[in-house]
Amino acid sequence: MKNEWPLWEVFIRGQHGMSHRHVGSLHAPDAEMAIKNARDVYTRRNEGVSIWVVEARHIAASSPSDKGPLYEPSESKVYRHPTFFDIPDEVGAM
Amino acid sequence: MYAQMVKSEATNDDPERLAAFQARIDAGEKIEPKDWMPEGYRKTLIRQIGQHAHSEIVGQLPEGNWITRAPTLERKAILLAKVQDEAGHGLYLYCAAETLGVSRDELTEMLLDGRMKYSSIFNYPTLNWADIGAVGWLVDGAAIMNQVPLQRTSFGPYSRAMIRICKEESFHQRQGYDAIRKMAEGTPEQRRMAQDALNRLWFPSLMMFGPSDKDSVHSEQSMKWKIKMNTNDELRQKFVDQTVPQIEFLGLDLPDPGIKWNEERGHYDYTDPDWSEFYDVIKGNGPCNTDRLAARNKAWDDGKWVRDGLLAHARKKAAARVAAE
Amino acid sequence: MTRDEAFLQFLLRMGDNTLVLGHRVSEWCGHAPVLEEDIALANTALDLIGQTQMWLALAGEVQGEGKSADDLAFLRDAWDFRNVLLVEVPNGDFGRTLMRQFLFDAWHKLMLERLMNSSDERVAAIAAKAVKEVTYHVERSRDTVVGLGDGTEESHARMQEALDYLWPYVGELFAADAVDEAMVAAGIAPDPASLRADYDALVGAAMAEATLSLPKSDFAHKGGRNGRMHTEHLGHLLTQMQWLQRAYPGATW
């Protein structure tokens, strides 16, 4: 049997109030050790207040060839952005 | 550099796809692991990132050689933190390579049985404490020359690893210069150590950039793919220009009588390193090649039962969890 | 023995433990079984070196001879070292190193928790900072000891061997003498013996989970804490650690 430790993706919340961000990966025998390893590998410079790990093989990803159909349709929905609407200056901040 | 003489692999892909791929790179887009890429691009990157990672790992050894002899508690902590960073950088780079479909263990085995290389510089010994300063100053200094532009490389995971590495490495070169400066300003014996370290490590540092690449077709392809950002000669000249004034500031003798400011070129002239020595080192005949590889092999072999043991325990725990559900 | 003489001895015991163990752990740098462990061990060593700087700086202050932490670390000979023998024994394999780490960490954490209430504010402050680091050390070393103990047949056998080898060095952590009595009287530090029950519970539970058996004999090697008799290994460690300071006296680095 192949005995390589599984690969884990590491997500760290840098400061209170921020969302977790992907910072990199590492190897660990299980989730508990992955969290500890992440603490040792990815927070050596005081970078985190919370760690998530997920085994890399459990991440489902969109396919690059779907880029067009997945993301381009939203380009035309310009009315979703606040700058689409003209509000007269006299109305004040909105 | 940490990746020297990486041959670009030939590519036999559909010309239309190749052209589209090249257009993406030319437009400054990042290539991500799941994107289509030419086989040659993938293979060249695996070799280059792998070699870079191996260099970080083997590079722990010459500096690690002095951790237990560091002369103060603070120097010991700084050196240990620095060598630990090298392990971290190796780890980031292995992870970047893994996104290309090769595992870290596979890469490690290729290092250990000699199929993959690491930078020639780490086959030189560290013989006195000033070497630790000189390695940080010169070797990290040379590496940074290459790594800063590589932050813009076309392959996303490699670029992100380099960004993280550059951020962390900013203290490495400075601590090295600080350590050797202390010695250059110290007792006559300390000055002697500093001069000896500079003299011994100067040419090996210049070799890090690799031989002149004017004739190399591989460089051309890699530069087109933006996995090599500058020519070896460009970076070497930049390194010399940056370092000579730093040597003068220390009041040490120049390690090469050929170093002279060339008004016309606006650069320092210098003596080319002895490339036959470089090829000897690459072939395995450097002063430390055998010891370095033996040390890595021993760590790997001695560690097998630990890796297996912890994995077996994790599997037992997982099985027990499933059984309980 | 005056109170300050005893206090100095106590501080040297704390600082020499972390100094010598930090040195031992740092020997692994670049040689660990896997990169993640290499990095984690370096973190532990860095914490211990940092704690050494605090303990020995305070020791120098209490001693009042103008000595720095570096002077105390690099210019004393073996007989003036006050660390327990446990921390100076060679690393052995990774299993022995981690077993030693756990056996020390468990004591260290209990000790520091008590020292946070020390009547000496400086001691309490060092303990408050160190206890956060050590709480993580013991979590990590415990996990590793359990994982390897209850891993493969080979890892189990090696961990049992490590425990058998190291157990006779554990008792010294709890042996009280006149220095300890003076520290208890001054409210500076607890009686080491008073930590034993908690220690046995902590270690006992971990060993049970690791499927390892504690040796029956409670025989304890001693001599480190009072400097009467160190192992042969300490001298070799010091020749390496102190080499530059000894060979080039008066130089600054």
CSV table of N, CA and C in Angstrom, one decimal, chain B residues 21-118:
chain,number,residue,atom,x,y,z
B,21,PHE,N,-2.6,29.0,-26.0
B,21,PHE,CA,-2.0,29.0,-24.7
B,21,PHE,C,-1.0,30.2,-24.6
B,22,GLN,N,-0.2,30.3,-25.7
B,22,GLN,CA,0.9,31.3,-25.7
B,22,GLN,C,0.2,32.7,-25.6
B,23,ALA,N,-1.0,32.8,-26.2
B,23,ALA,CA,-1.6,34.1,-26.2
B,23,ALA,C,-2.1,34.5,-24.8
B,24,ARG,N,-2.5,33.5,-24.1
B,24,ARG,CA,-2.9,33.7,-22.7
B,24,ARG,C,-1.7,34.2,-21.9
B,25,ILE,N,-0.6,33.5,-22.1
B,25,ILE,CA,0.6,33.9,-21.3
B,25,ILE,C,1.0,35.4,-21.7
B,26,ASP,N,1.0,35.6,-23.0
B,26,ASP,CA,1.4,36.9,-23.5
B,26,ASP,C,0.5,38.0,-22.9
B,27,ALA,N,-0.8,37.7,-22.7
B,27,ALA,CA,-1.7,38.6,-22.2
B,27,ALA,C,-1.6,38.8,-20.6
B,28,GLY,N,-0.6,38.0,-20.1
B,28,GLY,CA,-0.4,38.2,-18.6
B,28,GLY,C,-1.3,37.4,-17.8
B,29,GLU,N,-2.1,36.4,-18.4
B,29,GLU,CA,-3.0,35.6,-17.6
B,29,GLU,C,-2.2,34.6,-16.8
B,30,LYS,N,-2.7,34.1,-15.7
B,30,LYS,CA,-2.1,33.0,-15.0
B,30,LYS,C,-2.6,31.7,-15.4
B,31,ILE,N,-1.7,30.7,-15.5
B,31,ILE,CA,-2.2,29.4,-15.9
B,31,ILE,C,-2.4,28.6,-14.6
B,32,GLU,N,-3.6,28.0,-14.4
B,32,GLU,CA,-3.9,27.3,-13.2
B,32,GLU,C,-3.9,25.8,-13.5
B,33,PRO,N,-3.7,25.0,-12.4
B,33,PRO,CA,-3.5,23.6,-12.6
B,33,PRO,C,-4.5,22.9,-13.5
B,34,LYS,N,-5.7,23.2,-13.4
B,34,LYS,CA,-6.7,22.5,-14.2
B,34,LYS,C,-6.8,23.0,-15.6
B,35,ASP,N,-6.2,24.1,-16.0
B,35,ASP,CA,-6.2,24.6,-17.3
B,35,ASP,C,-5.4,23.7,-18.3
B,36,TRP,N,-5.8,23.7,-19.5
B,36,TRP,CA,-5.0,23.0,-20.5
B,36,TRP,C,-3.6,23.6,-20.6
B,37,MET,N,-2.6,22.8,-20.6
B,37,MET,CA,-1.2,23.3,-20.8
B,37,MET,C,-0.4,22.3,-21.6
B,38,PRO,N,0.5,22.8,-22.4
B,38,PRO,CA,1.4,21.9,-23.2
B,38,PRO,C,2.1,20.9,-22.3
B,39,GLU,N,2.3,19.7,-22.7
B,39,GLU,CA,3.0,18.7,-21.9
B,39,GLU,C,4.4,19.2,-21.5
B,40,GLY,N,5.0,19.9,-22.5
B,40,GLY,CA,6.4,20.4,-22.2
B,40,GLY,C,6.4,21.4,-21.1
B,41,TYR,N,5.4,22.3,-21.1
B,41,TYR,CA,5.2,23.3,-20.0
B,41,TYR,C,5.1,22.6,-18.7
B,42,ARG,N,4.2,21.6,-18.6
B,42,ARG,CA,4.0,20.8,-17.4
B,42,ARG,C,5.3,20.2,-16.9
B,43,LYS,N,6.0,19.5,-17.8
B,43,LYS,CA,7.2,18.7,-17.4
B,43,LYS,C,8.3,19.7,-17.0
B,44,THR,N,8.5,20.7,-17.8
B,44,THR,CA,9.6,21.7,-17.4
B,44,THR,C,9.3,22.3,-16.1
B,45,LEU,N,8.1,22.6,-15.8
B,45,LEU,CA,7.7,23.2,-14.5
B,45,LEU,C,8.0,22.2,-13.4
B,46,ILE,N,7.6,21.0,-13.6
B,46,ILE,CA,7.8,20.0,-12.5
B,46,ILE,C,9.3,19.9,-12.2
B,47,ARG,N,10.1,19.9,-13.3
B,47,ARG,CA,11.5,19.8,-13.0
B,47,ARG,C,12.1,21.0,-12.3
B,48,GLN,N,11.6,22.2,-12.8
B,48,GLN,CA,12.1,23.4,-12.2
B,48,GLN,C,11.7,23.6,-10.8
B,49,ILE,N,10.4,23.5,-10.6
B,49,ILE,CA,9.9,23.7,-9.2
B,49,ILE,C,10.4,22.6,-8.3
B,50,GLY,N,10.5,21.4,-8.8
B,50,GLY,CA,11.1,20.3,-8.0
B,50,GLY,C,12.5,20.6,-7.6
B,51,GLN,N,13.3,21.0,-8.5
B,51,GLN,CA,14.7,21.3,-8.3
B,51,GLN,C,14.8,22.5,-7.3
B,52,HIS,N,13.9,23.5,-7.4
B,52,HIS,CA,13.9,24.6,-6.5
B,52,HIS,C,13.6,24.1,-5.1
B,53,ALA,N,12.6,23.2,-5.0
B,53,ALA,CA,12.2,22.7,-3.7
B,53,ALA,C,13.3,21.9,-3.1
B,54,HIS,N,13.9,21.0,-3.9
B,54,HIS,CA,15.1,20.2,-3.4
B,54,HIS,C,16.2,21.1,-2.8
B,55,SER,N,16.4,22.2,-3.5
B,55,SER,CA,17.5,23.1,-3.1
B,55,SER,C,17.2,23.7,-1.7
B,56,GLU,N,15.9,24.0,-1.5
B,56,GLU,CA,15.6,24.5,-0.1
B,56,GLU,C,15.9,23.5,0.9
B,57,ILE,N,15.5,22.2,0.6
B,57,ILE,CA,15.6,21.2,1.6
B,57,ILE,C,17.1,20.8,1.8
B,58,VAL,N,17.9,20.6,0.8
B,58,VAL,CA,19.3,20.3,0.9
B,58,VAL,C,20.0,21.5,1.5
B,59,GLY,N,19.5,22.7,1.2
B,59,GLY,CA,20.0,24.0,1.7
B,59,GLY,C,19.9,24.1,3.2
B,60,GLN,N,19.1,23.3,3.8
B,60,GLN,CA,19.0,23.3,5.3
B,60,GLN,C,20.3,22.8,5.9
B,61,LEU,N,21.0,21.9,5.1
B,61,LEU,CA,22.1,21.2,5.8
B,61,LEU,C,23.4,22.1,6.0
B,62,PRO,N,23.9,22.9,5.0
B,62,PRO,CA,25.0,23.7,5.3
B,62,PRO,C,24.8,24.7,6.4
B,63,GLU,N,23.7,25.3,6.5
B,63,GLU,CA,23.4,26.2,7.6
B,63,GLU,C,23.1,25.5,8.9
B,64,GLY,N,22.3,24.4,8.8
B,64,GLY,CA,22.0,23.6,10.0
B,64,GLY,C,23.3,23.2,10.7
B,65,ASN,N,24.3,23.0,9.9
B,65,ASN,CA,25.6,22.6,10.4
B,65,ASN,C,26.1,23.5,11.5
B,66,TRP,N,25.6,24.7,11.6
B,66,TRP,CA,26.1,25.6,12.7
B,66,TRP,C,25.1,25.9,13.8
B,67,ILE,N,23.9,25.4,13.7
B,67,ILE,CA,22.9,25.7,14.7
B,67,ILE,C,23.4,25.4,16.1
B,68,THR,N,24.0,24.2,16.2
B,68,THR,CA,24.4,23.8,17.6
B,68,THR,C,25.7,24.5,18.0
B,69,ARG,N,26.3,25.3,17.1
B,69,ARG,CA,27.5,26.0,17.5
B,69,ARG,C,27.3,27.5,17.5
B,70,ALA,N,26.1,27.9,17.3
B,70,ALA,CA,25.9,29.4,17.2
B,70,ALA,C,26.4,30.1,18.5
B,71,PRO,N,27.0,31.2,18.4
B,71,PRO,CA,27.7,31.8,19.5
B,71,PRO,C,26.9,32.5,20.6
B,72,THR,N,25.6,32.8,20.3
B,72,THR,CA,24.8,33.4,21.3
B,72,THR,C,23.4,32.8,21.2
B,73,LEU,N,22.6,33.0,22.2
B,73,LEU,CA,21.2,32.5,22.2
B,73,LEU,C,20.5,33.2,21.0
B,74,GLU,N,20.7,34.5,20.9
B,74,GLU,CA,19.9,35.1,19.8
B,74,GLU,C,20.3,34.7,18.4
B,75,ARG,N,21.6,34.5,18.2
B,75,ARG,CA,22.1,34.0,16.9
B,75,ARG,C,21.5,32.6,16.6
B,76,LYS,N,21.5,31.8,17.7
B,76,LYS,CA,21.0,30.5,17.5
B,76,LYS,C,19.5,30.5,17.1
B,77,ALA,N,18.7,31.4,17.8
B,77,ALA,CA,17.3,31.5,17.4
B,77,ALA,C,17.1,32.0,16.0
B,78,ILE,N,17.9,33.0,15.6
B,78,ILE,CA,17.7,33.6,14.3
B,78,ILE,C,18.1,32.5,13.2
B,79,LEU,N,19.2,31.8,13.5
B,79,LEU,CA,19.6,30.8,12.5
B,79,LEU,C,18.6,29.7,12.4
B,80,LEU,N,18.1,29.2,13.5
B,80,LEU,CA,17.2,28.1,13.5
B,80,LEU,C,15.9,28.6,12.8
B,81,ALA,N,15.4,29.8,13.1
B,81,ALA,CA,14.2,30.3,12.4
B,81,ALA,C,14.4,30.4,10.9
B,82,LYS,N,15.6,30.8,10.5
B,82,LYS,CA,15.9,30.9,9.1
B,82,LYS,C,16.0,29.5,8.4
B,83,VAL,N,16.6,28.6,9.0
B,83,VAL,CA,16.7,27.2,8.4
B,83,VAL,C,15.3,26.6,8.4
B,84,GLN,N,14.6,26.9,9.4
B,84,GLN,CA,13.2,26.4,9.4
B,84,GLN,C,12.4,27.0,8.3
B,85,ASP,N,12.6,28.3,8.0
B,85,ASP,CA,12.0,28.9,6.9
B,85,ASP,C,12.3,28.2,5.6
B,86,GLU,N,13.5,27.7,5.4
B,86,GLU,CA,13.9,27.0,4.2
B,86,GLU,C,13.1,25.7,4.1
B,87,ALA,N,12.9,25.0,5.2
B,87,ALA,CA,12.0,23.9,5.1
B,87,ALA,C,10.6,24.3,4.7
B,88,GLY,N,10.1,25.4,5.2
B,88,GLY,CA,8.8,25.9,4.8
B,88,GLY,C,8.7,26.2,3.3
B,89,HIS,N,9.8,26.8,2.9
B,89,HIS,CA,9.8,27.2,1.4
B,89,HIS,C,9.8,25.9,0.6
B,90,GLY,N,10.6,24.9,1.0
B,90,GLY,CA,10.6,23.7,0.3
B,90,GLY,C,9.2,23.1,0.2
B,91,LEU,N,8.5,23.2,1.4
B,91,LEU,CA,7.2,22.6,1.5
B,91,LEU,C,6.2,23.4,0.5
B,92,TYR,N,6.3,24.7,0.5
B,92,TYR,CA,5.4,25.4,-0.4
B,92,TYR,C,5.6,25.0,-1.8
B,93,LEU,N,6.9,24.9,-2.2
B,93,LEU,CA,7.2,24.6,-3.6
B,93,LEU,C,6.8,23.2,-3.9
B,94,TYR,N,7.0,22.2,-3.0
B,94,TYR,CA,6.6,20.8,-3.3
B,94,TYR,C,5.1,20.9,-3.6
B,95,CYS,N,4.3,21.6,-2.8
B,95,CYS,CA,2.9,21.7,-2.9
B,95,CYS,C,2.5,22.3,-4.3
B,96,ALA,N,3.3,23.3,-4.7
B,96,ALA,CA,3.1,23.9,-6.1
B,96,ALA,C,3.3,22.8,-7.1
B,97,ALA,N,4.3,22.1,-7.0
B,97,ALA,CA,4.6,21.0,-8.0
B,97,ALA,C,3.6,19.9,-8.0
B,98,GLU,N,3.0,19.7,-6.8
B,98,GLU,CA,2.0,18.6,-6.7
B,98,GLU,C,0.7,18.9,-7.5
B,99,THR,N,0.5,20.2,-7.7
B,99,THR,CA,-0.7,20.6,-8.5
B,99,THR,C,-0.5,20.2,-9.9
B,100,LEU,N,0.7,19.8,-10.3
B,100,LEU,CA,1.0,19.4,-11.7
B,100,LEU,C,0.9,17.9,-11.9
B,101,GLY,N,0.5,17.2,-10.8
B,101,GLY,CA,0.3,15.8,-11.0
B,101,GLY,C,1.5,14.9,-10.6
B,102,VAL,N,2.3,15.4,-9.7
B,102,VAL,CA,3.4,14.5,-9.2
B,102,VAL,C,3.3,14.7,-7.7
B,103,SER,N,3.6,13.6,-6.9
B,103,SER,CA,3.5,13.7,-5.5
B,103,SER,C,4.8,14.1,-4.8
B,104,ARG,N,4.7,14.6,-3.6
B,104,ARG,CA,6.0,15.0,-2.9
B,104,ARG,C,6.9,13.8,-2.7
B,105,ASP,N,6.3,12.7,-2.4
B,105,ASP,CA,7.1,11.5,-2.2
B,105,ASP,C,7.8,11.1,-3.5
B,106,GLU,N,7.1,11.2,-4.6
B,106,GLU,CA,7.8,10.9,-5.9
B,106,GLU,C,9.0,11.8,-6.1
B,107,LEU,N,8.7,13.1,-5.9
B,107,LEU,CA,9.8,14.1,-6.1
B,107,LEU,C,11.0,13.8,-5.2
B,108,THR,N,10.6,13.5,-3.9
B,108,THR,CA,11.7,13.2,-2.9
B,108,THR,C,12.5,12.0,-3.4
B,109,GLU,N,11.8,10.9,-3.8
B,109,GLU,CA,12.6,9.8,-4.3
B,109,GLU,C,13.5,10.1,-5.4
B,110,MET,N,13.1,11.0,-6.3
B,110,MET,CA,13.9,11.4,-7.4
B,110,MET,C,15.1,12.2,-7.0
B,111,LEU,N,15.0,12.9,-5.9
B,111,LEU,CA,16.1,13.6,-5.4
B,111,LEU,C,17.1,12.6,-4.8
B,112,LEU,N,16.5,11.7,-4.0
B,112,LEU,CA,17.4,10.8,-3.2
B,112,LEU,C,18.1,9.8,-4.1
B,113,ASP,N,17.6,9.4,-5.2
B,113,ASP,CA,18.3,8.5,-6.1
B,113,ASP,C,19.1,9.2,-7.2
B,114,GLY,N,19.1,10.5,-7.1
B,114,GLY,CA,20.0,11.3,-8.0
B,114,GLY,C,19.3,11.6,-9.4
B,115,ARG,N,18.0,11.3,-9.6
B,115,ARG,CA,17.4,11.6,-10.8
B,115,ARG,C,17.1,13.1,-11.0
B,116,MET,N,16.9,13.7,-9.8
B,116,MET,CA,16.7,15.2,-9.9
B,116,MET,C,17.9,15.9,-9.1
B,117,LYS,N,18.1,17.1,-9.5
B,117,LYS,CA,19.2,17.9,-9.0
B,117,LYS,C,18.8,18.9,-8.0
B,118,TYR,N,19.7,19.5,-7.3
B,118,TYR,CA,19.5,20.7,-6.5
B,118,TYR,C,20.6,21.7,-6.8
